Amino acid sequence: MKNVSYVFWYGLAVCGVVVLWGIVTPEHLKSTTSNATAFISARFGWYYLLIIMLMLAFCVYLIFSRFNHIKLGKEDEKPEFSLVSWFAMLFSAGMGMGLVFWTTAEPISHAFISSPVSEEGSSQAIKESLQFSFFHWGIHAWAVYALVALVLAYFKFHKGYPGLISATLTPIFGRKLMEGMAGKIIDTLAVVATVVGVAATLGFGSAQINEGLAFLFQTPTNYGVQLTILIVSTLLFIFSAWSGVSKGIKYLSNINMLLGFLLMLMLLIVGPTLYILNMFTDSLGSYITNFFNMSFRIAPLDEDGRTWIDGWTIFYWAWWISWSPFVGIFIARISRGRTIKEFMLGVLFVPSIVCFIFFAVFGVSALDLEQQGIAAISEYSMETATFAMLEQYPLGVVMSFVTLFVIAIFFITSADSATFVLGMLSTEGSLNPSGAVKIIWGVGLSAMAAIIVYFGGTQGLQNVLIIAAFPFSVIVLLMGYSFYKSANEEVMSKRQKKKMKQVS
């Protein structure tokens, strides 16, 4: 395996220890991660809320700052992709299994199972359900991705640094330190965060495919079936990684994106169209009005409220941080040649609006069924909620099959892309990591997903995400500072040269 760095072995060792731990003593792993998560949530919930807002504030500042004209590439470089293609790829970065999983389950949960503020089942709880879904999937999430992607693109394409997380911190700590052991530890943290974030998504995906098959074909719903789904999917994306069928994956991604929009449009037409449009408009207004209140809400005197925040908001903020190396590298790669202002406007707002639309269509369609007494969607598991909702509408079986296909393809393409990113991070930033490296990471991802699902299901996924994201969050903050330091020096240097020219 050529160009393999110590990061490969360190990252593999950490992941191997977790997998082995889960095999030998799953209950001990479960209790340990539960205790660690409870400690982090109780002691550092405020930290997650503040740093995400700090990242968002920094991203908004960059739109209007003196850095907004800097190109993520050379000065005369044109964007590699057209605006339409760029927007489409940004959408594909955010429109994954997670979005398909939560668009129905989250609004239903907020409205009828565990409301963030109001009494479950009340009109206010139903209104708030979509508002908080927008909050969790809106610009806060994309600010994390945007910051990591911006810094990676700036140092890789504008400064010519290696495509590594550690390389972006060179302006703070120096090249010698970042090329040494400290840099290896930082890149290992990025690898572990990526493995956990993607493994969690694979866990959600395998559970939802299992529930979808059971709903449509009455197959069993148990760990054995989920494990089988993971194994089959692993073989498929390992074949893709080994054969290098990048065009095939690209075409599948584009087809899947079109199917996702087609599914959404079908449901918008056959569902409660006017109610969806009204709820979307009202929820968007509530999201904007209560933006800062939701952003800083920690409920110090309300134990139930704090439990809800830990289980939802803190979990999501950790998820976005753990996914940020993976999504950040992808967004950086497709954004070469764009100015910082254009980049931030596109990444923060376009995918957020798309997420809002999907949540409105799927979420409100489920809410309406529950309100009308047609179907108790809240009584189904989170994995089954989407299929249970679709069943009640015309063309429900067709839409369920399309949903299952969309989830399966996102499962494969996400894992395939993740193996490339992990390979890149563990081979000194190589843009062409070997097939063997990608295959090993593919097996590692699936093994991690299998163990996490085995010892804790959805809660186990949440626990590991929060733990993995905690140390990497510090790295993201340092990346932001490193970019500011380097960009500020660049702008000041240009101004100095301009003054000298004017004087001479």
Short mmCIF file of C-alpha atoms in Angstrom, two decimals:
data_model
loop_
_atom_site.label_atom_id
_atom_site.label_comp_id
_atom_site.label_asym_id
_atom_site.label_seq_id
_atom_site.Cartn_x
_atom_site.Cartn_y
_atom_site.Cartn_z
CA MET A 1 0.00 0.00 0.00
CA LYS A 2 1.77 3.12 -1.24
CA ASN A 3 1.94 6.45 0.62
CA VAL A 4 0.32 4.97 3.75
CA SER A 5 1.12 7.21 6.73
CA TYR A 6 1.14 6.60 10.45
CA VAL A 7 -2.34 8.15 10.51
CA PHE A 8 -3.67 5.07 8.72
CA TRP A 9 -2.35 2.74 11.39
CA TYR A 10 -3.30 5.01 14.31
CA GLY A 11 -6.84 5.49 13.04
CA LEU A 12 -7.23 1.81 12.26
CA ALA A 13 -5.95 0.90 15.72
CA VAL A 14 -8.46 3.18 17.50
CA CYS A 15 -11.35 1.84 15.43
CA GLY A 16 -10.12 -1.74 15.91
CA VAL A 17 -10.04 -1.30 19.69
CA VAL A 18 -13.65 -0.07 19.72
CA VAL A 19 -14.82 -2.94 17.49
CA LEU A 20 -12.95 -5.53 19.59
CA TRP A 21 -14.30 -3.97 22.78
CA GLY A 22 -17.83 -4.27 21.40
CA ILE A 23 -17.31 -7.91 20.46
CA VAL A 24 -15.76 -9.01 23.76
CA THR A 25 -17.77 -6.97 26.29
CA PRO A 26 -20.65 -5.15 24.55
CA GLU A 27 -22.43 -4.28 27.80
CA HIS A 28 -19.29 -2.67 29.23
CA LEU A 29 -18.86 -0.62 26.05
CA LYS A 30 -22.51 0.41 26.21
CA SER A 31 -22.34 1.53 29.85
CA THR A 32 -19.01 3.31 29.34
CA THR A 33 -20.20 5.29 26.32
CA SER A 34 -23.50 6.10 28.05
CA ASN A 35 -21.68 7.46 31.10
CA ALA A 36 -19.24 9.46 28.95
CA THR A 37 -22.09 10.92 26.89
CA ALA A 38 -24.05 11.85 30.01
CA PHE A 39 -20.97 13.58 31.41
CA ILE A 40 -20.25 15.53 28.21
CA SER A 41 -23.91 16.52 27.73
CA ALA A 42 -24.33 17.60 31.36
CA ARG A 43 -21.01 19.45 31.67
CA PHE A 44 -20.44 20.73 28.14
CA GLY A 45 -23.86 21.19 26.57
CA TRP A 46 -23.30 24.95 26.82
CA TYR A 47 -19.99 24.49 24.97
CA TYR A 48 -21.62 22.85 21.95
CA LEU A 49 -24.26 25.59 21.71
CA LEU A 50 -21.69 28.39 21.95
CA ILE A 51 -19.14 27.00 19.49
CA ILE A 52 -21.74 26.26 16.82
CA MET A 53 -23.01 29.83 17.09
CA LEU A 54 -19.42 31.08 17.01
CA MET A 55 -18.80 29.14 13.80
CA LEU A 56 -22.01 30.50 12.26
CA ALA A 57 -21.18 34.07 13.27
CA PHE A 58 -17.71 33.71 11.72
CA CYS A 59 -19.17 32.37 8.46
CA VAL A 60 -21.63 35.28 8.22
CA TYR A 61 -18.81 37.74 9.05
CA LEU A 62 -16.74 36.37 6.15
CA ILE A 63 -19.51 37.23 3.68
CA PHE A 64 -19.09 40.94 4.46
CA SER A 65 -15.41 40.96 5.49
CA ARG A 66 -12.35 42.23 3.65
CA PHE A 67 -11.59 38.59 2.84
CA ASN A 68 -14.75 37.99 0.80
CA HIS A 69 -13.03 38.59 -2.55
CA ILE A 70 -10.33 35.93 -1.98
CA LYS A 71 -10.63 33.02 -4.38
CA LEU A 72 -10.47 29.40 -3.28
CA GLY A 73 -7.88 28.84 -5.96
CA LYS A 74 -5.48 30.97 -7.95
CA GLU A 75 -6.37 34.62 -8.61
CA ASP A 76 -7.33 34.09 -12.25
CA GLU A 77 -8.94 30.67 -11.75
CA LYS A 78 -12.53 30.12 -12.87
CA PRO A 79 -15.00 27.87 -10.97
CA GLU A 80 -14.61 24.25 -12.03
CA PHE A 81 -18.38 23.63 -12.03
CA SER A 82 -21.31 25.74 -13.22
CA LEU A 83 -23.53 27.33 -10.59
CA VAL A 84 -26.36 24.85 -11.24
CA SER A 85 -24.03 21.83 -11.01
CA TRP A 86 -22.44 23.25 -7.86
CA PHE A 87 -25.83 23.71 -6.19
CA ALA A 88 -26.82 20.19 -7.22
CA MET A 89 -23.67 18.71 -5.67
CA LEU A 90 -24.13 20.77 -2.50
CA PHE A 91 -27.59 19.27 -2.26
CA SER A 92 -26.23 15.75 -2.71
CA ALA A 93 -23.75 16.40 0.10
CA GLY A 94 -26.56 17.15 2.53
CA MET A 95 -29.35 14.99 1.09
CA GLY A 96 -28.24 11.63 2.43
CA MET A 97 -29.74 8.79 4.41
CA GLY A 98 -29.99 11.01 7.47
CA LEU A 99 -32.37 13.38 5.73
CA VAL A 100 -34.52 10.52 4.43
CA PHE A 101 -34.52 9.01 7.92
CA TRP A 102 -35.47 12.12 9.91
CA THR A 103 -37.83 14.09 7.62
CA THR A 104 -40.84 12.13 8.87
CA ALA A 105 -39.61 10.86 12.24
CA GLU A 106 -38.38 14.14 13.72
CA PRO A 107 -41.49 16.36 13.28
CA ILE A 108 -43.72 13.51 14.50
CA SER A 109 -41.52 13.03 17.58
CA HIS A 110 -41.46 16.76 18.40
CA ALA A 111 -45.24 17.04 17.99
CA PHE A 112 -46.57 13.87 19.63
CA ILE A 113 -43.84 11.98 21.53
CA SER A 114 -41.48 14.47 23.17
CA SER A 115 -42.14 18.14 22.51
CA PRO A 116 -39.28 20.62 23.01
CA VAL A 117 -41.46 23.22 24.78
CA SER A 118 -45.23 22.68 24.60
CA GLU A 119 -47.59 19.87 25.58
CA GLU A 120 -47.45 16.87 23.25
CA GLY A 121 -50.28 16.79 20.71
CA SER A 122 -51.22 20.44 21.20
CA SER A 123 -51.51 22.88 18.29
CA GLN A 124 -48.45 24.74 19.56
CA ALA A 125 -46.39 21.53 19.71
CA ILE A 126 -47.38 20.73 16.12
CA LYS A 127 -46.32 24.21 14.99
CA GLU A 128 -43.03 23.96 16.89
CA SER A 129 -42.23 20.51 15.48
CA LEU A 130 -41.29 21.85 12.07
CA GLN A 131 -39.63 24.95 13.52
CA PHE A 132 -37.18 22.86 15.55
CA SER A 133 -36.58 20.51 12.61
CA PHE A 134 -35.58 23.57 10.55
CA PHE A 135 -33.34 24.64 13.41
CA HIS A 136 -31.49 21.31 13.54
CA TRP A 137 -31.06 20.97 9.77
CA GLY A 138 -30.60 24.64 8.85
CA ILE A 139 -27.69 27.05 8.68
CA HIS A 140 -26.18 25.95 12.02
CA ALA A 141 -25.37 22.56 10.48
CA TRP A 142 -24.10 24.05 7.26
CA ALA A 143 -21.94 26.58 9.11
CA VAL A 144 -19.88 23.69 10.50
CA TYR A 145 -19.48 22.16 7.05
CA ALA A 146 -18.81 25.56 5.46
CA LEU A 147 -16.06 26.46 7.92
CA VAL A 148 -14.17 23.17 7.53
CA ALA A 149 -14.63 23.17 3.73
CA LEU A 150 -13.54 26.80 3.40
CA VAL A 151 -10.34 26.28 5.37
CA LEU A 152 -9.46 23.09 3.49
CA ALA A 153 -10.14 24.70 0.08
CA TYR A 154 -8.23 27.88 0.98
CA PHE A 155 -5.07 26.12 2.08
CA LYS A 156 -5.21 23.39 -0.59
CA PHE A 157 -6.15 25.39 -3.70
CA HIS A 158 -5.11 28.95 -2.78
CA LYS A 159 -1.98 28.24 -0.75
CA GLY A 160 -0.95 24.88 -2.20
CA TYR A 161 -0.79 22.98 1.10
CA PRO A 162 -1.45 19.21 1.35
CA GLY A 163 -5.13 18.23 1.65
CA LEU A 164 -4.86 17.38 5.36
CA ILE A 165 -6.55 18.79 8.45
CA SER A 166 -3.14 19.18 10.13
CA ALA A 167 -1.78 21.21 7.20
CA THR A 168 -4.46 23.88 7.74
CA LEU A 169 -3.04 24.57 11.22
CA THR A 170 0.47 25.32 9.95
CA PRO A 171 0.08 29.15 10.32
CA ILE A 172 -0.52 28.65 14.06
CA PHE A 173 1.89 25.87 15.00
CA GLY A 174 4.43 25.84 12.18
CA ARG A 175 5.25 23.33 9.48
CA LYS A 176 7.70 21.28 11.57
CA LEU A 177 5.18 20.57 14.33
CA MET A 178 2.32 19.81 11.93
CA GLU A 179 4.47 17.40 9.91
CA GLY A 180 5.47 15.65 13.14
CA MET A 181 3.61 13.67 15.78
CA ALA A 182 1.22 16.52 16.68
CA GLY A 183 0.00 16.67 13.09
CA LYS A 184 -0.45 12.90 13.00
CA ILE A 185 -2.62 13.05 16.15
CA ILE A 186 -4.78 15.80 14.63
CA ASP A 187 -5.30 13.86 11.40
CA THR A 188 -6.07 10.74 13.42
CA LEU A 189 -8.77 12.66 15.30
CA ALA A 190 -10.24 13.66 11.92
CA VAL A 191 -10.17 10.03 10.77
CA VAL A 192 -11.86 8.73 13.93
CA ALA A 193 -14.51 11.48 13.81
CA THR A 194 -15.23 10.63 10.17
CA VAL A 195 -15.44 6.88 10.84
CA VAL A 196 -17.87 7.40 13.71
CA GLY A 197 -20.00 9.94 11.82
CA VAL A 198 -20.31 7.80 8.70
CA ALA A 199 -20.72 4.57 10.71
CA ALA A 200 -23.64 6.18 12.53
CA THR A 201 -25.25 7.04 9.20
CA LEU A 202 -24.71 3.48 7.98
CA GLY A 203 -26.32 2.24 11.19
CA PHE A 204 -29.38 4.43 10.64
CA GLY A 205 -29.51 3.36 7.00
CA SER A 206 -29.32 -0.39 7.69
CA ALA A 207 -32.06 -0.06 10.33
CA GLN A 208 -34.33 1.85 7.94
CA ILE A 209 -33.72 -0.56 5.04
CA ASN A 210 -34.54 -3.43 7.42
CA GLU A 211 -37.78 -1.75 8.54
CA GLY A 212 -38.70 -0.85 4.96
CA LEU A 213 -38.25 -4.44 3.79
CA ALA A 214 -40.31 -5.65 6.75
CA PHE A 215 -43.04 -3.14 5.99
CA LEU A 216 -43.20 -4.06 2.31
CA PHE A 217 -42.36 -7.77 2.37
CA GLN A 218 -42.88 -8.84 6.03
CA THR A 219 -39.22 -9.84 6.43
CA PRO A 220 -37.91 -10.17 10.03
CA THR A 221 -36.68 -7.06 11.85
CA ASN A 222 -33.69 -8.03 13.94
CA TYR A 223 -29.96 -7.53 14.29
CA GLY A 224 -29.20 -10.49 12.01
CA VAL A 225 -31.05 -8.92 9.07
CA GLN A 226 -29.38 -5.54 9.69
CA LEU A 227 -26.00 -7.26 9.75
CA THR A 228 -26.81 -8.98 6.45
CA ILE A 229 -27.75 -5.62 4.92
CA LEU A 230 -24.45 -4.15 6.15
CA ILE A 231 -22.45 -7.06 4.70
CA VAL A 232 -24.16 -6.93 1.27
CA SER A 233 -23.78 -3.15 1.10
CA THR A 234 -20.14 -3.41 2.16
CA LEU A 235 -19.44 -5.85 -0.66
CA LEU A 236 -21.09 -3.48 -3.15
CA PHE A 237 -19.23 -0.33 -2.15
CA ILE A 238 -15.95 -2.27 -1.76
CA PHE A 239 -16.38 -3.46 -5.35
CA SER A 240 -16.90 0.16 -6.37
CA ALA A 241 -13.82 1.30 -4.44
CA TRP A 242 -11.67 -1.51 -5.84
CA SER A 243 -12.77 -1.14 -9.46
CA GLY A 244 -12.68 2.65 -9.38
CA VAL A 245 -16.07 2.95 -11.04
CA SER A 246 -16.28 6.62 -10.10
CA LYS A 247 -18.46 7.48 -13.10
CA GLY A 248 -20.96 4.80 -12.11
CA ILE A 249 -21.21 6.20 -8.59
CA LYS A 250 -21.52 9.71 -10.00
CA TYR A 251 -24.38 8.65 -12.27
CA LEU A 252 -26.06 6.78 -9.42
CA SER A 253 -25.78 9.88 -7.22
CA ASN A 254 -27.35 12.08 -9.89
CA ILE A 255 -30.16 9.56 -10.48
CA ASN A 256 -30.74 9.32 -6.75
CA MET A 257 -30.89 13.07 -6.42
CA LEU A 258 -33.53 13.24 -9.15
CA LEU A 259 -35.47 10.40 -7.52
CA GLY A 260 -35.36 12.24 -4.20
CA PHE A 261 -36.89 15.35 -5.78
CA LEU A 262 -39.42 13.23 -7.70
CA LEU A 263 -40.46 11.52 -4.46
CA MET A 264 -40.86 14.87 -2.75
CA LEU A 265 -42.94 16.29 -5.64
CA MET A 266 -45.16 13.19 -5.75
CA LEU A 267 -45.90 13.49 -2.03
CA LEU A 268 -46.47 17.24 -2.33
CA ILE A 269 -49.12 16.59 -5.01
CA VAL A 270 -50.93 13.63 -3.42
CA GLY A 271 -50.48 14.88 0.15
CA PRO A 272 -52.10 17.84 1.94
CA THR A 273 -50.60 20.40 -0.46
CA LEU A 274 -52.14 23.57 0.96
CA TYR A 275 -51.40 22.52 4.55
CA ILE A 276 -47.78 21.80 3.60
CA LEU A 277 -47.36 25.24 1.99
CA ASN A 278 -48.99 27.02 4.93
CA MET A 279 -46.92 25.12 7.52
CA PHE A 280 -43.72 25.72 5.55
CA THR A 281 -44.36 29.48 5.47
CA ASP A 282 -45.41 29.69 9.13
CA SER A 283 -42.51 27.50 10.33
CA LEU A 284 -39.98 29.50 8.34
CA GLY A 285 -41.25 32.66 10.03
CA SER A 286 -41.10 31.03 13.48
CA TYR A 287 -37.59 29.75 12.76
CA ILE A 288 -36.39 33.26 11.91
CA THR A 289 -38.26 34.88 14.81
CA ASN A 290 -37.02 32.43 17.46
CA PHE A 291 -33.59 31.90 15.93
CA PHE A 292 -31.47 33.19 18.81
CA ASN A 293 -33.71 31.78 21.52
CA MET A 294 -33.36 28.25 20.07
CA SER A 295 -29.64 28.73 19.43
CA PHE A 296 -28.79 29.47 23.07
CA ARG A 297 -31.52 27.45 24.82
CA ILE A 298 -29.96 25.18 27.46
CA ALA A 299 -32.90 25.00 29.96
CA PRO A 300 -30.85 25.14 33.21
CA LEU A 301 -33.97 25.06 35.44
CA ASP A 302 -36.03 22.59 33.42
CA GLU A 303 -34.86 18.97 33.71
CA ASP A 304 -37.24 17.64 31.03
CA GLY A 305 -36.30 20.46 28.67
CA ARG A 306 -32.61 19.82 29.25
CA THR A 307 -33.06 16.08 28.55
CA TRP A 308 -34.72 16.96 25.25
CA ILE A 309 -31.89 19.35 24.31
CA ASP A 310 -29.26 16.71 25.11
CA GLY A 311 -31.07 14.06 23.07
CA TRP A 312 -31.75 16.24 20.05
CA THR A 313 -29.81 19.51 19.72
CA ILE A 314 -26.55 18.41 21.34
CA PHE A 315 -26.70 15.13 19.40
CA TYR A 316 -27.16 16.99 16.11
CA TRP A 317 -24.40 19.50 16.80
CA ALA A 318 -22.06 16.58 17.57
CA TRP A 319 -23.19 14.77 14.41
CA TRP A 320 -22.43 17.77 12.19
CA ILE A 321 -18.97 18.16 13.77
CA SER A 322 -18.14 14.47 13.32
CA TRP A 323 -19.28 14.60 9.69
CA SER A 324 -17.42 17.85 8.94
CA PRO A 325 -14.11 16.33 7.72
CA PHE A 326 -16.00 14.05 5.32
CA VAL A 327 -18.49 16.61 3.97
CA GLY A 328 -15.93 19.42 4.25
CA ILE A 329 -13.44 17.70 1.95
CA PHE A 330 -16.20 16.99 -0.59
CA ILE A 331 -17.47 20.60 -0.58
CA ALA A 332 -13.91 21.94 -0.75
CA ARG A 333 -13.22 19.76 -3.78
CA ILE A 334 -16.24 21.03 -5.76
CA SER A 335 -15.82 24.71 -4.77
CA ARG A 336 -12.44 25.44 -6.33
CA GLY A 337 -12.35 28.80 -8.09
CA ARG A 338 -15.19 30.46 -6.15
CA THR A 339 -14.79 33.56 -4.01
CA ILE A 340 -15.29 33.30 -0.26
CA LYS A 341 -18.44 35.44 -0.46
CA GLU A 342 -19.99 33.27 -3.17
CA PHE A 343 -18.93 30.12 -1.34
CA MET A 344 -20.47 31.13 1.99
CA LEU A 345 -23.75 32.34 0.47
CA GLY A 346 -24.13 29.11 -1.48
CA VAL A 347 -23.12 26.65 1.24
CA LEU A 348 -25.04 28.27 4.10
CA PHE A 349 -28.37 28.97 2.43
CA VAL A 350 -29.03 26.74 -0.61
CA PRO A 351 -28.81 23.33 1.12
CA SER A 352 -30.66 24.70 4.18
CA ILE A 353 -33.65 25.76 2.07
CA VAL A 354 -33.71 22.36 0.33
CA CYS A 355 -33.74 20.64 3.75
CA PHE A 356 -36.60 22.89 4.88
CA ILE A 357 -38.67 21.95 1.83
CA PHE A 358 -38.15 18.22 2.35
CA PHE A 359 -39.02 18.45 6.05
CA ALA A 360 -42.17 20.43 5.25
CA VAL A 361 -43.40 17.93 2.65
CA PHE A 362 -42.64 14.71 4.52
CA GLY A 363 -43.17 16.02 8.05
CA VAL A 364 -46.47 17.79 7.43
CA SER A 365 -47.83 14.82 5.46
CA ALA A 366 -47.23 12.67 8.55
CA LEU A 367 -48.54 15.31 10.98
CA ASP A 368 -51.78 15.64 9.01
CA LEU A 369 -52.46 11.89 9.19
CA GLU A 370 -52.01 11.95 12.96
CA GLN A 371 -54.15 15.06 13.42
CA GLN A 372 -56.95 13.67 11.27
CA GLY A 373 -56.92 10.36 13.16
CA ILE A 374 -56.19 8.46 9.94
CA ALA A 375 -52.98 6.81 11.17
CA ALA A 376 -51.00 6.99 14.44
CA ILE A 377 -47.57 7.54 12.87
CA SER A 378 -46.14 8.36 16.32
CA GLU A 379 -46.72 4.73 17.39
CA TYR A 380 -44.32 3.43 14.75
CA SER A 381 -40.55 3.27 15.23
CA MET A 382 -38.45 6.07 13.78
CA GLU A 383 -37.16 3.68 11.12
CA THR A 384 -40.70 2.76 10.01
CA ALA A 385 -42.37 6.19 10.23
CA THR A 386 -41.74 7.21 6.60
CA PHE A 387 -43.11 3.94 5.19
CA ALA A 388 -46.12 4.03 7.52
CA MET A 389 -46.89 7.57 6.34
CA LEU A 390 -46.47 6.86 2.61
CA GLU A 391 -48.80 3.85 2.86
CA GLN A 392 -51.74 6.15 3.59
CA TYR A 393 -51.43 8.18 0.38
CA PRO A 394 -52.16 7.37 -3.29
CA LEU A 395 -49.20 5.66 -4.96
CA GLY A 396 -47.93 4.84 -1.46
CA VAL A 397 -46.44 1.49 -2.46
CA VAL A 398 -44.62 3.07 -5.41
CA MET A 399 -43.26 5.86 -3.20
CA SER A 400 -42.16 3.31 -0.57
CA PHE A 401 -40.19 1.36 -3.18
CA VAL A 402 -38.59 4.58 -4.44
CA THR A 403 -37.73 5.55 -0.84
CA LEU A 404 -36.13 2.16 -0.22
CA PHE A 405 -34.11 2.49 -3.43
CA VAL A 406 -33.01 6.03 -2.53
CA ILE A 407 -31.86 4.92 0.94
CA ALA A 408 -29.98 1.92 -0.47
CA ILE A 409 -28.12 3.99 -3.09
CA PHE A 410 -27.27 6.74 -0.60
CA PHE A 411 -25.99 3.98 1.67
CA ILE A 412 -23.58 2.73 -0.98
CA THR A 413 -22.50 6.11 -2.39
CA SER A 414 -21.95 7.65 1.07
CA ALA A 415 -19.80 4.72 2.16
CA ASP A 416 -17.90 4.75 -1.12
CA SER A 417 -17.17 8.48 -0.80
CA ALA A 418 -16.19 8.06 2.85
CA THR A 419 -13.61 5.40 1.99
CA PHE A 420 -12.01 7.86 -0.45
CA VAL A 421 -11.88 10.64 2.17
CA LEU A 422 -10.47 8.30 4.82
CA GLY A 423 -7.94 7.04 2.31
CA MET A 424 -6.93 10.60 1.47
CA LEU A 425 -6.54 11.57 5.14
CA SER A 426 -4.40 8.51 5.86
CA THR A 427 -2.09 8.67 2.82
CA GLU A 428 -0.54 12.13 3.24
CA GLY A 429 -3.42 13.82 1.40
CA SER A 430 -3.15 11.70 -1.75
CA LEU A 431 -5.96 12.34 -4.25
CA ASN A 432 -5.60 8.74 -5.46
CA PRO A 433 -5.44 6.44 -2.40
CA SER A 434 -4.91 2.80 -3.27
CA GLY A 435 -7.80 0.36 -3.59
CA ALA A 436 -6.44 -1.69 -0.69
CA VAL A 437 -6.53 1.31 1.66
CA LYS A 438 -10.11 2.13 0.66
CA ILE A 439 -11.22 -1.48 1.09
CA ILE A 440 -9.73 -1.66 4.59
CA TRP A 441 -11.55 1.53 5.57
CA GLY A 442 -14.76 0.18 4.01
CA VAL A 443 -14.58 -2.93 6.18
CA GLY A 444 -13.72 -0.76 9.20
CA LEU A 445 -16.73 1.49 8.63
CA SER A 446 -19.13 -1.44 8.42
CA ALA A 447 -17.59 -3.18 11.44
CA MET A 448 -17.95 0.00 13.50
CA ALA A 449 -21.57 0.41 12.37
CA ALA A 450 -22.34 -3.24 13.20
CA ILE A 451 -20.88 -2.96 16.71
CA ILE A 452 -22.58 0.36 17.49
CA VAL A 453 -25.98 -0.95 16.35
CA TYR A 454 -25.44 -4.20 18.30
CA PHE A 455 -24.67 -2.64 21.66
CA GLY A 456 -27.06 0.29 21.62
CA GLY A 457 -29.11 0.84 18.48
CA THR A 458 -30.02 4.46 17.86
CA GLN A 459 -28.99 5.52 21.36
CA GLY A 460 -25.63 3.82 20.94
CA LEU A 461 -25.06 5.76 17.72
CA GLN A 462 -25.85 9.02 19.49
CA ASN A 463 -23.49 8.23 22.36
CA VAL A 464 -20.48 7.48 20.18
CA LEU A 465 -21.14 10.54 17.99
CA ILE A 466 -21.13 12.95 20.94
CA ILE A 467 -17.92 11.43 22.34
CA ALA A 468 -16.05 11.47 19.00
CA ALA A 469 -17.10 15.03 18.14
CA PHE A 470 -15.94 16.54 21.43
CA PRO A 471 -12.14 16.56 20.82
CA PHE A 472 -12.49 17.31 17.11
CA SER A 473 -14.57 20.41 17.85
CA VAL A 474 -11.41 22.04 19.22
CA ILE A 475 -9.62 21.31 15.93
CA VAL A 476 -12.43 22.99 13.95
CA LEU A 477 -12.13 26.13 16.07
CA LEU A 478 -8.36 26.19 15.55
CA MET A 479 -8.89 25.78 11.80
CA GLY A 480 -11.06 28.90 11.80
CA TYR A 481 -8.43 30.91 13.67
CA SER A 482 -5.66 29.60 11.40
CA PHE A 483 -7.57 30.71 8.30
CA TYR A 484 -8.19 34.17 9.79
CA LYS A 485 -4.50 34.56 10.65
CA SER A 486 -3.32 33.53 7.19
CA ALA A 487 -5.98 35.48 5.25
CA ASN A 488 -5.36 38.60 7.35
CA GLU A 489 -1.63 38.44 6.65
CA GLU A 490 -2.36 38.01 2.95
CA VAL A 491 -4.70 41.03 2.79
CA MET A 492 -2.31 43.21 4.83
CA SER A 493 0.59 42.21 2.60
CA LYS A 494 -1.37 43.15 -0.54
CA ARG A 495 -2.32 46.50 0.96
CA GLN A 496 1.30 47.17 1.89
CA LYS A 497 2.46 46.38 -1.65
CA LYS A 498 -0.26 48.62 -3.08
CA LYS A 499 0.84 51.52 -0.86
CA MET A 500 4.46 51.04 -1.84
CA LYS A 501 3.51 51.15 -5.53
CA GLN A 502 1.53 54.35 -4.99
CA VAL A 503 4.46 55.97 -3.14
CA SER A 504 6.96 54.99 -5.84
#
